[in-house]
Amino acid sequence: MRKTVAIIGAGLLTATATACGGGTQAAGGDKTLTLAESVTATPWDLAKASMGPEAQYYQPVFDTLIRLDSKGEPTPNLATSWSYDKAQTTLTLKLRTGVKFTDGTALDADAVRQSLLHTKSGTGSAAGEIQDITGVDVVDAHTVAIKLSHPTASLLSALGQVSGMIAGPKSLENPKVPVGSGPYQLDTSATTAGQTYTYTRNPDYWNAKAFPYDKIVVKYLADPTARTNALLSGQLDGATLNLNRVATVKGRGLNVVTYQPGDIEGLYIWDRAGKKVPALGKLKVRQALNHAFDRQAIVKSAKTGLGTPTTQLFAPGEDGNDAGLDDTYSYDPAKARKLLAEAGYPDGFSVTIPDLSAMFPQEQAALTQSLKDIGIKVKLDNLPGDQVFSSMLSGKYAMSYFKLGAPTVWDKVQLQLTKKSTWNPFKYDDPKADDLIERIGKATGAKRSALFKQLNTYVVEQAWNAPWNVIANAYATAKDVKVTPQPGTQYPPIYNYAPAAK
Amino acid sequence: MLVFLFRRIAAGAVLVVVVATATFLLLNLTGTDVARNVLGETASRSAVTAKSHELGLDQPLVERYWHWVEQAAQGNLGSSWFTGDSVNQSLMDTLPVTLSVVLTGLLIAAVLSVALGAAAALRGGWVDRAVQFAAVLGTAVPSFLIALVLVVTLAVQLGWLPATGYVALGTSATDWFRSIILPAVSLAVAATAATAMQVRGAMIDVLRADFVRTLRSRGLSTRSVVFKHALRNAAPPALTVIALQFIGLISGAVVVEKVFGLPGIGTLANSAAVRGDAPVLLGTVVVTVGIVVAVNLLLDIAYGWLNPKVRVS
């Protein structure tokens, strides 16, 4: 017995001594970049890939045709130059020569054709971004022509993200190991599926100097508290941060950047025609809803002051944003009640909304209270987290708290403003908006921007939704790592990380 | 004994089938649009319909259930709807993490509870009162709170141990120990508290028994009486409690794994439940129930071995 205790005691001492001597390993000290992801990976078939945060799993191994710079503008990458035809329905790309996939296969026009068409054939959101592609022609060994069903302004942006990643032609269908031409390759010996993915340098990469780290480790850490603790204890070099932890993490000397990927948060009115809740079919009622929210107070309390109050669909910096529109609906509960009375609802009306308190407690509380304050009788419907999206999309709720974003303004429009849009569950159709959207699809340059602005103004005036604010994200990095956030993306791409002076 | 064993194994197998069937039905009757959840909120309706077909969700429920049973009977628990990873492989990856934490926690609980329980019974007085107070406290404070306190002080503030993550035993024994010691201690506190009180009670009973008085009257030292005779006789009830604690620790691991970012079976089950990833959730349920059945079986065998009267019941 005494011997056993002695052995256990010795073990404890050794472990603690090791711990005290070595400390937690400095995650960025050995030119390794260790990042945390809040979602699991869906490796490695690009046809099943998503555009969201999980892009960081793909970025080390798959290079994109186009590189989006820190302002979101397209710059050369695998494609060295590109041009549209006059009709804007054919995009011709010149490809970089001498590039090889990690299995030795040459990256040529045919490989690009196969990869793009394979991604397009899938069911992931990366596939959804390039559905307008009708074909990819091999012009010569290093030139491809992408054919579109109609002008698609978001194509270049999509080709700079997961949709434009190119996988090796021999590994397109359900690959066990990713075969790309990116700056890194997967180190299977240091990878545990679903948990930790380790990437080491691809020795043949053409642009190694753009990637300062020798090794990249991406860990799945779902819990925000665990992510913050890992950051603070030096186990991570970068992770997203809950807004309420920003001050703590900054106080510990870590770098925190806040940025606005363009997501708009607020009350989304799905039943604009009043099919389920007739009151919502009236413009004055929807305008009353817009006057019900104290946007400044919501940003201050629920978003710890981070975020920009707004009443419009497009975020600052996006095409079509008009700062003047943000004054359209001031916080004025008395005016809201007056508008409700004018619309024939002096005592308000009843509406059932989903109770999203489990995910968004402060936002849900702000929504419910603000609606009650102008006399609307709110019935909260409790539902499990995994049924939130499907219930909303099935048209169960006439309105709800929500937030939506997309990589480009055009994507935002397609996502929610057309009759066919996924996030138009009641299939609301407005001929004037349809006409504007059709014209935007064909327009370019300043004309296009002006049309986006017209559409934005129309949607705000018609009070399609009652937005509160442009969401701010916070991303923290270790003291010796700096990162540049990128417009339209929730997580910065891996090429935006670099060592910083401590 | 063989008939007894056979009965217990058959009962365990029936339990696994019943729980698996109930879980399958619960997961499939919630009305969740799994294909939508797999593809995300921005996917088009046609993509969602295609995904539904790909996953076989457009098949009748009975057919889907039978297909799962056929595969499971051959040892294939299917693949994740979300990641495509094999459920068997996911379980093989995550089970060692949970077992490392739970078994280490159990070992800590066993050693500490015997030491504390015996000390309380032998010394009495303030030692007894202190152990009893600590036991009440240990039972009352939830393991996740202990976990949070440990991670903030020992990992974040002092930097002595890692705040998150798991290192496999095969990679480095020291790093493995460092990665699991805080979660194991978090889990061990409540188990220690419960078991120490059992040891204390059993020891007090044994120390009052006639045979102990006889041993003392024959001039045996206290150490010999305690370690060679009293502790051995007080062990069976304590062992029963420890075995039952093992099952409790597995469920406690779900929360503790979250705090420490450990990729264990609890994390796997948690993320599968949140997303509605039925194959993964079913796999974790079957394996967890299997472990519980196995532990109970071992306990039954131990009882049967100790007390032949139990075998006929």
Tab-separated table of N, CA and C in Angstrom, chain A residues 335-390:
chain	number	residue	atom	x	y	z
A	335	LYS	N	-45.108	56.751	-31.628
A	335	LYS	CA	-45.392	56.780	-33.064
A	335	LYS	C	-45.790	55.382	-33.557
A	336	ALA	N	-45.128	54.385	-32.985
A	336	ALA	CA	-45.441	53.004	-33.362
A	336	ALA	C	-46.900	52.684	-33.028
A	337	ARG	N	-47.308	53.068	-31.832
A	337	ARG	CA	-48.699	52.817	-31.433
A	337	ARG	C	-49.671	53.570	-32.349
A	338	LYS	N	-49.293	54.811	-32.705
A	338	LYS	CA	-50.144	55.627	-33.579
A	338	LYS	C	-50.292	54.955	-34.959
A	339	LEU	N	-49.166	54.460	-35.465
A	339	LEU	CA	-49.209	53.796	-36.774
A	339	LEU	C	-50.072	52.532	-36.716
A	340	LEU	N	-49.955	51.797	-35.598
A	340	LEU	CA	-50.775	50.589	-35.437
A	340	LEU	C	-52.259	50.957	-35.437
A	341	ALA	N	-52.589	52.054	-34.735
A	341	ALA	CA	-53.984	52.492	-34.664
A	341	ALA	C	-54.476	52.891	-36.054
A	342	GLU	N	-53.623	53.627	-36.794
A	342	GLU	CA	-53.996	54.047	-38.148
A	342	GLU	C	-54.225	52.857	-39.073
A	343	ALA	N	-53.484	51.787	-38.789
A	343	ALA	CA	-53.619	50.586	-39.632
A	343	ALA	C	-54.823	49.737	-39.213
A	344	GLY	N	-55.505	50.174	-38.172
A	344	GLY	CA	-56.683	49.428	-37.719
A	344	GLY	C	-56.398	48.484	-36.565
A	345	TYR	N	-55.265	48.666	-35.908
A	345	TYR	CA	-54.911	47.805	-34.775
A	345	TYR	C	-54.583	48.649	-33.530
A	346	PRO	N	-55.567	49.405	-33.028
A	346	PRO	CA	-55.275	50.271	-31.871
A	346	PRO	C	-54.879	49.474	-30.631
A	347	ASP	N	-55.324	48.238	-30.542
A	347	ASP	CA	-54.942	47.400	-29.386
A	347	ASP	C	-53.849	46.404	-29.736
A	348	GLY	N	-53.139	46.653	-30.802
A	348	GLY	CA	-52.082	45.731	-31.222
A	348	GLY	C	-52.672	44.472	-31.844
A	349	PHE	N	-51.860	43.444	-31.940
A	349	PHE	CA	-52.332	42.168	-32.499
A	349	PHE	C	-51.514	41.051	-31.850
A	350	SER	N	-51.950	39.810	-32.075
A	350	SER	CA	-51.246	38.669	-31.475
A	350	SER	C	-50.353	38.001	-32.514
A	351	VAL	N	-49.210	37.567	-32.073
A	351	VAL	CA	-48.294	36.872	-32.987
A	351	VAL	C	-47.485	35.835	-32.204
A	352	THR	N	-47.269	34.693	-32.842
A	352	THR	CA	-46.439	33.648	-32.224
A	352	THR	C	-45.057	33.699	-32.851
A	353	ILE	N	-44.051	33.824	-32.004
A	353	ILE	CA	-42.680	33.851	-32.522
A	353	ILE	C	-41.863	32.748	-31.835
A	354	PRO	N	-40.806	32.243	-32.496
A	354	PRO	CA	-39.999	31.201	-31.855
A	354	PRO	C	-39.211	31.780	-30.685
A	355	ASP	N	-39.126	31.023	-29.622
A	355	ASP	CA	-38.339	31.462	-28.463
A	355	ASP	C	-36.903	30.986	-28.656
A	356	LEU	N	-36.027	31.930	-28.975
A	356	LEU	CA	-34.631	31.565	-29.241
A	356	LEU	C	-33.729	31.940	-28.059
A	357	SER	N	-34.342	32.000	-26.861
A	357	SER	CA	-33.584	32.425	-25.672
A	357	SER	C	-32.372	31.559	-25.402
A	358	ALA	N	-32.464	30.267	-25.741
A	358	ALA	CA	-31.344	29.376	-25.445
A	358	ALA	C	-30.093	29.796	-26.206
A	359	MET	N	-30.290	30.307	-27.427
A	359	MET	CA	-29.139	30.700	-28.251
A	359	MET	C	-28.851	32.202	-28.157
A	360	PHE	N	-29.908	32.991	-28.094
A	360	PHE	CA	-29.742	34.448	-28.109
A	360	PHE	C	-30.560	35.062	-26.979
A	361	PRO	N	-30.157	34.858	-25.723
A	361	PRO	CA	-31.004	35.287	-24.605
A	361	PRO	C	-31.298	36.781	-24.573
A	362	GLN	N	-30.242	37.594	-24.739
A	362	GLN	CA	-30.469	39.035	-24.635
A	362	GLN	C	-31.250	39.575	-25.837
A	363	GLU	N	-30.939	39.031	-27.006
A	363	GLU	CA	-31.620	39.496	-28.217
A	363	GLU	C	-33.103	39.140	-28.150
A	364	GLN	N	-33.384	37.913	-27.694
A	364	GLN	CA	-34.782	37.480	-27.599
A	364	GLN	C	-35.537	38.341	-26.583
A	365	ALA	N	-34.877	38.643	-25.465
A	365	ALA	CA	-35.523	39.457	-24.430
A	365	ALA	C	-35.828	40.850	-24.969
A	366	ALA	N	-34.858	41.431	-25.701
A	366	ALA	CA	-35.054	42.770	-26.268
A	366	ALA	C	-36.218	42.764	-27.244
A	367	LEU	N	-36.286	41.729	-28.065
A	367	LEU	CA	-37.354	41.637	-29.068
A	367	LEU	C	-38.723	41.548	-28.390
A	368	THR	N	-38.854	40.611	-27.465
A	368	THR	CA	-40.146	40.384	-26.817
A	368	THR	C	-40.612	41.637	-26.082
A	369	GLN	N	-39.705	42.249	-25.335
A	369	GLN	CA	-40.080	43.429	-24.543
A	369	GLN	C	-40.479	44.594	-25.437
A	370	SER	N	-39.706	44.824	-26.503
A	370	SER	CA	-39.994	45.950	-27.397
A	370	SER	C	-41.353	45.788	-28.051
A	371	LEU	N	-41.696	44.567	-28.448
A	371	LEU	CA	-42.987	44.322	-29.090
A	371	LEU	C	-44.120	44.537	-28.092
A	372	LYS	N	-43.915	44.038	-26.879
A	372	LYS	CA	-44.953	44.220	-25.845
A	372	LYS	C	-45.159	45.703	-25.553
A	373	ASP	N	-44.068	46.473	-25.576
A	373	ASP	CA	-44.143	47.899	-25.255
A	373	ASP	C	-45.052	48.683	-26.208
A	374	ILE	N	-45.211	48.164	-27.433
A	374	ILE	CA	-46.105	48.899	-28.349
A	374	ILE	C	-47.457	48.184	-28.464
A	375	GLY	N	-47.707	47.266	-27.553
A	375	GLY	CA	-49.039	46.660	-27.461
A	375	GLY	C	-49.234	45.378	-28.248
A	376	ILE	N	-48.140	44.814	-28.768
A	376	ILE	CA	-48.278	43.553	-29.519
A	376	ILE	C	-48.236	42.390	-28.529
A	377	LYS	N	-49.211	41.484	-28.668
A	377	LYS	CA	-49.262	40.333	-27.751
A	377	LYS	C	-48.401	39.220	-28.335
A	378	VAL	N	-47.320	38.944	-27.629
A	378	VAL	CA	-46.344	37.975	-28.137
A	378	VAL	C	-46.526	36.631	-27.450
A	379	LYS	N	-46.665	35.580	-28.244
A	379	LYS	CA	-46.698	34.226	-27.677
A	379	LYS	C	-45.392	33.553	-28.104
A	380	LEU	N	-44.627	33.118	-27.107
A	380	LEU	CA	-43.333	32.503	-27.419
A	380	LEU	C	-43.500	30.999	-27.604
A	381	ASP	N	-42.945	30.500	-28.690
A	381	ASP	CA	-43.047	29.071	-28.980
A	381	ASP	C	-41.668	28.443	-28.738
A	382	ASN	N	-41.625	27.508	-27.814
A	382	ASN	CA	-40.355	26.865	-27.491
A	382	ASN	C	-40.069	25.727	-28.462
A	383	LEU	N	-38.869	25.677	-28.994
A	383	LEU	CA	-38.561	24.584	-29.915
A	383	LEU	C	-37.091	24.199	-29.783
A	384	PRO	N	-36.764	22.916	-30.032
A	384	PRO	CA	-35.371	22.478	-29.912
A	384	PRO	C	-34.471	23.179	-30.929
A	385	GLY	N	-33.219	23.340	-30.551
A	385	GLY	CA	-32.262	24.056	-31.391
A	385	GLY	C	-32.149	23.502	-32.801
A	386	ASP	N	-32.233	22.170	-32.948
A	386	ASP	CA	-32.038	21.605	-34.285
A	386	ASP	C	-33.271	21.768	-35.173
A	387	GLN	N	-34.343	22.372	-34.627
A	387	GLN	CA	-35.540	22.563	-35.454
A	387	GLN	C	-35.779	24.031	-35.801
A	388	VAL	N	-34.845	24.880	-35.380
A	388	VAL	CA	-35.046	26.320	-35.586
A	388	VAL	C	-35.155	26.660	-37.076
A	389	PHE	N	-34.133	26.266	-37.832
A	389	PHE	CA	-34.115	26.621	-39.251
A	389	PHE	C	-35.292	26.012	-40.001
A	390	SER	N	-35.498	24.709	-39.785
A	390	SER	CA	-36.542	24.050	-40.565
A	390	SER	C	-37.920	24.616	-40.239
